[in-house]
PDB file of C-alpha atoms in Angstrom:
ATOM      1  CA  UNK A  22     -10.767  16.645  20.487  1.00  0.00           C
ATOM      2  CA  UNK A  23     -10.198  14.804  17.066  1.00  0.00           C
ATOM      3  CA  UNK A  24     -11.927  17.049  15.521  1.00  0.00           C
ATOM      4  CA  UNK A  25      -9.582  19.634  16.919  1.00  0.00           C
ATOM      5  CA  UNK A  26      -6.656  17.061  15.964  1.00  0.00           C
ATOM      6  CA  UNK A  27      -7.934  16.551  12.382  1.00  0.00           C
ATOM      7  CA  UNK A  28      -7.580  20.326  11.666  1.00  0.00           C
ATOM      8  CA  UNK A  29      -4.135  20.467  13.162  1.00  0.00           C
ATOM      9  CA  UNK A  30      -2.882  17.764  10.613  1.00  0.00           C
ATOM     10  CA  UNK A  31      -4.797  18.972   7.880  1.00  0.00           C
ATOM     11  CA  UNK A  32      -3.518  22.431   8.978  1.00  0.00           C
ATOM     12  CA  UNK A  33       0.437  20.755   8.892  1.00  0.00           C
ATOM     13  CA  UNK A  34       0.308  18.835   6.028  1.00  0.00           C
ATOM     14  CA  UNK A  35      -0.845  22.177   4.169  1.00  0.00           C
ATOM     15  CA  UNK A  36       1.920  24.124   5.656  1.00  0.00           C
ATOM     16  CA  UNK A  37       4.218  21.480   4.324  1.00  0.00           C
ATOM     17  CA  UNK A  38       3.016  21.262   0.884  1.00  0.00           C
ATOM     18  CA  UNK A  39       5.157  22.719  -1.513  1.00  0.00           C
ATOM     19  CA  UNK A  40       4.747  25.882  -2.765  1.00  0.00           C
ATOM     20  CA  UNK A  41       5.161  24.458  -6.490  1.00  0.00           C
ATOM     21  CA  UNK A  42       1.998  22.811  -5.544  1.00  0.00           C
ATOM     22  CA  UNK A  43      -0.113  25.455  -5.079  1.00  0.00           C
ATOM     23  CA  UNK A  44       1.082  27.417  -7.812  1.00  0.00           C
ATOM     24  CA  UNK A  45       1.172  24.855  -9.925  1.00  0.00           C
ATOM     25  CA  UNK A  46      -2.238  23.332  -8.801  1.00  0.00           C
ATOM     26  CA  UNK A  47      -4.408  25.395 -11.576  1.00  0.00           C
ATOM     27  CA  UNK A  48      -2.188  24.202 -14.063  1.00  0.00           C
ATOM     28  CA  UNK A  49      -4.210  21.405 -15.230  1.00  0.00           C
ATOM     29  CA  UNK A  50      -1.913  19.426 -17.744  1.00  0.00           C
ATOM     30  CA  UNK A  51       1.129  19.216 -15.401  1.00  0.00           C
ATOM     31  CA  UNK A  52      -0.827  18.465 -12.324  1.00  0.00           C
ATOM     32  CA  UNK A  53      -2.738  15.938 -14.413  1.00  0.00           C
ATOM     33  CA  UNK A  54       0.610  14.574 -15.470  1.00  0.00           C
ATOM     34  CA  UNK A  55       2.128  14.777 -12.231  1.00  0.00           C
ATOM     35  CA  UNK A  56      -1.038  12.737 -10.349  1.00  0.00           C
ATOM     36  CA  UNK A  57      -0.503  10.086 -13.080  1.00  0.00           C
ATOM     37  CA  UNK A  58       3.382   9.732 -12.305  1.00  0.00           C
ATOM     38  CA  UNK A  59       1.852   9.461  -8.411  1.00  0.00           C
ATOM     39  CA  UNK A  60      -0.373   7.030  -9.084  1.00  0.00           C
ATOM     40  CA  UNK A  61       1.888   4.658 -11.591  1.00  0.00           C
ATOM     41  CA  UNK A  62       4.744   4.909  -8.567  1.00  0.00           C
ATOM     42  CA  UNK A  63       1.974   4.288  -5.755  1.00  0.00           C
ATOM     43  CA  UNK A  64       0.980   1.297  -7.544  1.00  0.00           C
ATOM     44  CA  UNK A  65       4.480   0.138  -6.413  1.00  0.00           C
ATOM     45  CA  UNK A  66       3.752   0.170  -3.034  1.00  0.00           C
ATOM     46  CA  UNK A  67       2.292  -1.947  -0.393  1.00  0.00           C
ATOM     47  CA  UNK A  68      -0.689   0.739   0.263  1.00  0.00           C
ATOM     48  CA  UNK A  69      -1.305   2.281  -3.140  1.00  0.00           C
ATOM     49  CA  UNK A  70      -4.386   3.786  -2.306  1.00  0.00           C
ATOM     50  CA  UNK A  71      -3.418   5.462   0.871  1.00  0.00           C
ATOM     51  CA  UNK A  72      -0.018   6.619  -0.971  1.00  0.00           C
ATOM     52  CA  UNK A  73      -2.366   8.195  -3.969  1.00  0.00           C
ATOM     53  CA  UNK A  74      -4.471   9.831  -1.308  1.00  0.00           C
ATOM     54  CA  UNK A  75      -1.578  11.200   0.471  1.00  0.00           C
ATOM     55  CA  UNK A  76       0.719  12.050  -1.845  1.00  0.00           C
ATOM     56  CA  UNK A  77      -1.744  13.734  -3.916  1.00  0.00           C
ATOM     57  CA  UNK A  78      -1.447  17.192  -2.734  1.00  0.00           C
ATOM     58  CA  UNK A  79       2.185  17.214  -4.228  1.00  0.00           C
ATOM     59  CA  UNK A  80       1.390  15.594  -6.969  1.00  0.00           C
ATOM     60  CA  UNK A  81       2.103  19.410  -9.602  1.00  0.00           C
ATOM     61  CA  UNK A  82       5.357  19.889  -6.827  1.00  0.00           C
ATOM     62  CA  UNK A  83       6.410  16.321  -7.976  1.00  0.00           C
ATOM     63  CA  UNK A  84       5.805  16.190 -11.365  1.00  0.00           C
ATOM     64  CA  UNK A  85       7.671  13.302 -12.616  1.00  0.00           C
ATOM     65  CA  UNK A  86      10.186  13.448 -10.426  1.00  0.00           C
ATOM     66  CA  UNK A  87      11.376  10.093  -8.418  1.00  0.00           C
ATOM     67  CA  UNK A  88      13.478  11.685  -5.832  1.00  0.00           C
ATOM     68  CA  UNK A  89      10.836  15.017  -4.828  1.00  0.00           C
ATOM     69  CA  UNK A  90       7.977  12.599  -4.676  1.00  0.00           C
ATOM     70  CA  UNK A  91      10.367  10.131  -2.520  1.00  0.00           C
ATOM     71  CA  UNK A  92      10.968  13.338  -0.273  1.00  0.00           C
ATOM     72  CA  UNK A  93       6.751  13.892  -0.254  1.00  0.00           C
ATOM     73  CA  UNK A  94       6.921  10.735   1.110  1.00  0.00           C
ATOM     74  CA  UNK A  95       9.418  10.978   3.618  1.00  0.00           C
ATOM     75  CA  UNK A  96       7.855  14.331   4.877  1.00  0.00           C
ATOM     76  CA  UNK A  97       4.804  13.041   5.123  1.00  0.00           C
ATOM     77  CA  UNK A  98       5.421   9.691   7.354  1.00  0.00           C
ATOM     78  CA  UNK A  99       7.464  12.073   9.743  1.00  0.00           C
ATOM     79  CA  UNK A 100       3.979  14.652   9.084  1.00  0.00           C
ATOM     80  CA  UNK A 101       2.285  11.521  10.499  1.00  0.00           C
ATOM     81  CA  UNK A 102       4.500  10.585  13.478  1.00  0.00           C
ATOM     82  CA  UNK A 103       4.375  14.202  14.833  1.00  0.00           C
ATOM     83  CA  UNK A 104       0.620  13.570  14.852  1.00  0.00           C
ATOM     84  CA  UNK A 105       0.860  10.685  16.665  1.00  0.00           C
ATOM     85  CA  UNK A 106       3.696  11.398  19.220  1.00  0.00           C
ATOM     86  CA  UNK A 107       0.776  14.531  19.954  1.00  0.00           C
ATOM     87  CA  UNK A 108      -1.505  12.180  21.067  1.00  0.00           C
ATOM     88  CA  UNK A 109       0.626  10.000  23.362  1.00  0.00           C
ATOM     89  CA  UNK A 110       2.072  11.246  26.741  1.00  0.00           C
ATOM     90  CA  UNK A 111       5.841  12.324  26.620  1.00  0.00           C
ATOM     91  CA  UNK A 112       8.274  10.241  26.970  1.00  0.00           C
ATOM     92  CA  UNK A 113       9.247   9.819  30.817  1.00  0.00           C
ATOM     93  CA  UNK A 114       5.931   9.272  32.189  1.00  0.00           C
ATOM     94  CA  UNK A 115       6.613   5.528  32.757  1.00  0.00           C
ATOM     95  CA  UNK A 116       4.634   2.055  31.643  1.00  0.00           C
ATOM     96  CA  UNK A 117       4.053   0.927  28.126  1.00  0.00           C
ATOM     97  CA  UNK A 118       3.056   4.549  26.986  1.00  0.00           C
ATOM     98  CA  UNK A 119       6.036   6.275  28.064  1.00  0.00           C
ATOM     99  CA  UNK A 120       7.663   3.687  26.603  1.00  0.00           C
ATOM    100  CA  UNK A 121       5.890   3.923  23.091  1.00  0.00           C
ATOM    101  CA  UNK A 122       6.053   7.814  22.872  1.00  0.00           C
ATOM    102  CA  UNK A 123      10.046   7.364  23.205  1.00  0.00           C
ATOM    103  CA  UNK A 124       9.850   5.071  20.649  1.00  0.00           C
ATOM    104  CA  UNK A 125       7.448   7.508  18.507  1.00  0.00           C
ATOM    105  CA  UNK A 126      10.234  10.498  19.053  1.00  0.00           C
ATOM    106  CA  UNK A 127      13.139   8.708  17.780  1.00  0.00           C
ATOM    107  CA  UNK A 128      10.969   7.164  14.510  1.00  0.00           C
ATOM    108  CA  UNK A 129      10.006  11.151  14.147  1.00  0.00           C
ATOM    109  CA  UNK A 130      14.111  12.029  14.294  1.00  0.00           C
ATOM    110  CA  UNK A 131      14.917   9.224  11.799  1.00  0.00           C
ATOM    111  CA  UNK A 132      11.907  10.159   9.884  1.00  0.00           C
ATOM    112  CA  UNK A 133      13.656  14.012   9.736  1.00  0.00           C
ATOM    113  CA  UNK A 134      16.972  12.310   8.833  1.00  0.00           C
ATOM    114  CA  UNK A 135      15.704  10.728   6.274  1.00  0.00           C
ATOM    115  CA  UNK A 136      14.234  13.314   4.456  1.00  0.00           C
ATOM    116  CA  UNK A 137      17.395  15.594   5.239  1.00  0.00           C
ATOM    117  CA  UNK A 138      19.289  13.129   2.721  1.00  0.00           C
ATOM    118  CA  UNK A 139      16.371  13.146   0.295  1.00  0.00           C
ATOM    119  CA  UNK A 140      16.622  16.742   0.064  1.00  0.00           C
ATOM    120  CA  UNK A 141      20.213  16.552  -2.229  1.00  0.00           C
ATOM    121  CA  UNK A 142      19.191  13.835  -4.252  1.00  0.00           C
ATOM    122  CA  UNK A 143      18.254  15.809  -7.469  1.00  0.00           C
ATOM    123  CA  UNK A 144      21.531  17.508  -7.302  1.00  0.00           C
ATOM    124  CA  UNK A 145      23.633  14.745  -6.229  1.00  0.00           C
ATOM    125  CA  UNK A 146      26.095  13.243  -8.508  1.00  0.00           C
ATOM    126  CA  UNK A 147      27.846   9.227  -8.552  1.00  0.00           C
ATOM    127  CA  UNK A 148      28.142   7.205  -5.266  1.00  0.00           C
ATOM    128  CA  UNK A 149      26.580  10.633  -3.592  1.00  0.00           C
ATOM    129  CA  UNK A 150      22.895   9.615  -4.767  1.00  0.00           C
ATOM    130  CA  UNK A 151      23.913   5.835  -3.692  1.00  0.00           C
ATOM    131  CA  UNK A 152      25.253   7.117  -0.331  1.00  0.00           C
ATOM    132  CA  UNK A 153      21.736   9.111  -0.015  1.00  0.00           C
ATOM    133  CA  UNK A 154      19.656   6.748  -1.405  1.00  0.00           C
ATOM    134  CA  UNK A 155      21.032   4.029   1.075  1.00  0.00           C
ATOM    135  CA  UNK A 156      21.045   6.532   4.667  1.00  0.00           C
ATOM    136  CA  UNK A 157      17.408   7.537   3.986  1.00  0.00           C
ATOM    137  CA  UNK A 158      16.463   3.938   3.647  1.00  0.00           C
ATOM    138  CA  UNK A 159      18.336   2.367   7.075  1.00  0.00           C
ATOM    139  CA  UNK A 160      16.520   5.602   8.659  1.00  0.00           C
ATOM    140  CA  UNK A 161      12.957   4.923   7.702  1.00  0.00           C
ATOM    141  CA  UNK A 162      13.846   1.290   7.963  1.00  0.00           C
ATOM    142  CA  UNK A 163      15.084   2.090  11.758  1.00  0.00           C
ATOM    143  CA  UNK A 164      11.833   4.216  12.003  1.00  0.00           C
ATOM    144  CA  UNK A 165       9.701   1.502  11.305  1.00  0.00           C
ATOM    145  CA  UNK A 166      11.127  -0.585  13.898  1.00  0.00           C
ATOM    146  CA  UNK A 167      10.460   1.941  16.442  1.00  0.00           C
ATOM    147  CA  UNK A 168       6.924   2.197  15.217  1.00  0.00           C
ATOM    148  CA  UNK A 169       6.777  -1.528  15.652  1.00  0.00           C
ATOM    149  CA  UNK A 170       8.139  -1.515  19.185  1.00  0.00           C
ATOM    150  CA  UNK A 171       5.450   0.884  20.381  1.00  0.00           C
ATOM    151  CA  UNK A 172       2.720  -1.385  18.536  1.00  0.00           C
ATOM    152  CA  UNK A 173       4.298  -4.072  20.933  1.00  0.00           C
ATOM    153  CA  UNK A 174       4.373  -1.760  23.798  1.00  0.00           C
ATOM    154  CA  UNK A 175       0.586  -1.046  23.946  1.00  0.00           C
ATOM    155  CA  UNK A 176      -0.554  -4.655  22.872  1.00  0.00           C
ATOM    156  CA  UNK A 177      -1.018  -5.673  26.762  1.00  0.00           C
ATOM    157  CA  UNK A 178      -4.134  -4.576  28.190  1.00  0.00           C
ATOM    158  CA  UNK A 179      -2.834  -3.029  31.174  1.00  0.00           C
ATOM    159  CA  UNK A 180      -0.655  -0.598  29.132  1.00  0.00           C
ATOM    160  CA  UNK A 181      -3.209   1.761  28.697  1.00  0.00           C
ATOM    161  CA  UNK A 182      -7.208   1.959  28.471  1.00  0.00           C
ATOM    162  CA  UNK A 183      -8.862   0.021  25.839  1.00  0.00           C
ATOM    163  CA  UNK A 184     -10.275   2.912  23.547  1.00  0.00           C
ATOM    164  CA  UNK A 185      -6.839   4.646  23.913  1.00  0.00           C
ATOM    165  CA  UNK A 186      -4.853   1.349  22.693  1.00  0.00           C
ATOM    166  CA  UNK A 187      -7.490   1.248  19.998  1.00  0.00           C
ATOM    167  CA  UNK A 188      -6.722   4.482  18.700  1.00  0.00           C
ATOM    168  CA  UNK A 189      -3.400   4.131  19.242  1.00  0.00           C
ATOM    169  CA  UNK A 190      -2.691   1.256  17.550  1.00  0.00           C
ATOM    170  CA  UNK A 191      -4.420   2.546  14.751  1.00  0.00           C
ATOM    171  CA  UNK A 192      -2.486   5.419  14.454  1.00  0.00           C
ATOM    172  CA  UNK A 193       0.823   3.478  14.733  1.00  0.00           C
ATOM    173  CA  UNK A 194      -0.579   1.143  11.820  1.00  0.00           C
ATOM    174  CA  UNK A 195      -1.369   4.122   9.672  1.00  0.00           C
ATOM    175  CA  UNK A 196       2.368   5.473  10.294  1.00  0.00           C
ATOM    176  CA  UNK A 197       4.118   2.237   9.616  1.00  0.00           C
ATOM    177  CA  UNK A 198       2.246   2.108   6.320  1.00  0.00           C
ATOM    178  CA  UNK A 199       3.186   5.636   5.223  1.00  0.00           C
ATOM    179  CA  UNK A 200       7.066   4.724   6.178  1.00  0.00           C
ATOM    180  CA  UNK A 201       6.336   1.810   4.064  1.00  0.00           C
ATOM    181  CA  UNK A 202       5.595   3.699   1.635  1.00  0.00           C
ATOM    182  CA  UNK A 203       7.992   6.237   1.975  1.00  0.00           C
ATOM    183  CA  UNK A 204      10.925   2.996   1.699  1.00  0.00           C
ATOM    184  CA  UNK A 205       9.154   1.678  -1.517  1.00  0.00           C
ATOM    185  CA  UNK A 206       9.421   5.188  -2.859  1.00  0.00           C
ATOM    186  CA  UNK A 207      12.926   6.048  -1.471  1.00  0.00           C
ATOM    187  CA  UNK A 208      13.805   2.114  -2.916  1.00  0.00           C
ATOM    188  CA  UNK A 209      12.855   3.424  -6.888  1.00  0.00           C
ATOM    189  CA  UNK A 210      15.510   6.005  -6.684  1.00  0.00           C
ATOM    190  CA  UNK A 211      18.288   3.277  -7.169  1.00  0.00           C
ATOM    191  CA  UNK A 212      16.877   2.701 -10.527  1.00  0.00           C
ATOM    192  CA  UNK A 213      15.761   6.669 -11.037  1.00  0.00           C
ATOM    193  CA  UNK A 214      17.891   8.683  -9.490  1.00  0.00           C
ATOM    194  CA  UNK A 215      17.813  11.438 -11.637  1.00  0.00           C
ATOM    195  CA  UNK A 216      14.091  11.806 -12.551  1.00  0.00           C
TER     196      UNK A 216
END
């Protein structure tokens, strides 16, 4: 079954990438150019490695570009939570886990609302880009929270088997770090707005 799992992701996140990035993936200069911008922004960031390794794939899409790799980044923490609100059961059926995959859903939603405001940010003008800038980050900043409470929610030991709180809580970590990331991304556009 994660096997089966890993393909689906890797299967997603490829049907997400950008279709700049696969055209512009043989293009050696700007996607050379675009994984150093990548990595000089991921340094920024509370997880640069994991940010480099997921943000690669975009990196040609991205370019130099502040606010498409900020979008990357928002796509692919809400990339992540749809993964991980897969491997919970829904919301309704009761306990910690019901309770957590709730929780999971509406960090997905603000995760999608977030990068809906990303989306103008290039093309945005004034207080626009400020107003943008500011509603992505109180939605991956109210995503995270959720994230957190379902960490809290399957901490006990009765909330759910221990190899299925183990793998839980791992994927929850992994999520809150790639909305971290996503924030510290989303957080350079105040400064960059336009690149």
């Amino acid at each position: 079954m994660p096997l089966v799992l890993t393909f689906l992701l890797l299967a997603v996140a490829a049907a997400w990438q950008p279709a700049a990035a696969v055209v512009g993936a043989g293009n050696g200069g700007a996607g050379q150019a675009g994984m150093e911008f990548v990595r000089g922004c991921c340094a920024h960031t509370l997880y640069p490695r994991l940010c480099r390794a997921g943000l690669a794939p975009y990196a040609a899409a991205v370019h130099s570009s502040y606010a498409r790799l900020a979008l990357a980044s928002a796509n692919l923490t809400l990339t992540t939570l749809d993964a991980l609100a897969a491997r919970i059961p829904p919301p309704g059926s009761g306990g910690a886990l019901g309770d957590c995959a709730e929780a999971v859903a509406a960090a997905a939603d603000e995760a999608a609302r977030a990068a809906e405001r990303l989306r103008g940010v290039e093309q945005a003008v004034g207080l626009e880009v400020i107003w943008r800038v500011g509603d992505a980050r109180t939605w991956l900043s109210a995503a995270m929270t959720n994230e957190d409470t379902c960490a809290e929610g399957i901490s006990p030991r009765k909330s759910a088997p221990a190899p299925v709180r183990a793998e839980l809580r791992a994927r929850v970590r992994r999520a809150k770090q790639y909305t971290s990331i996503a924030l510290a991304l989303v957080s350079m556009l105040v400064s960059n707005p336009r690149s």
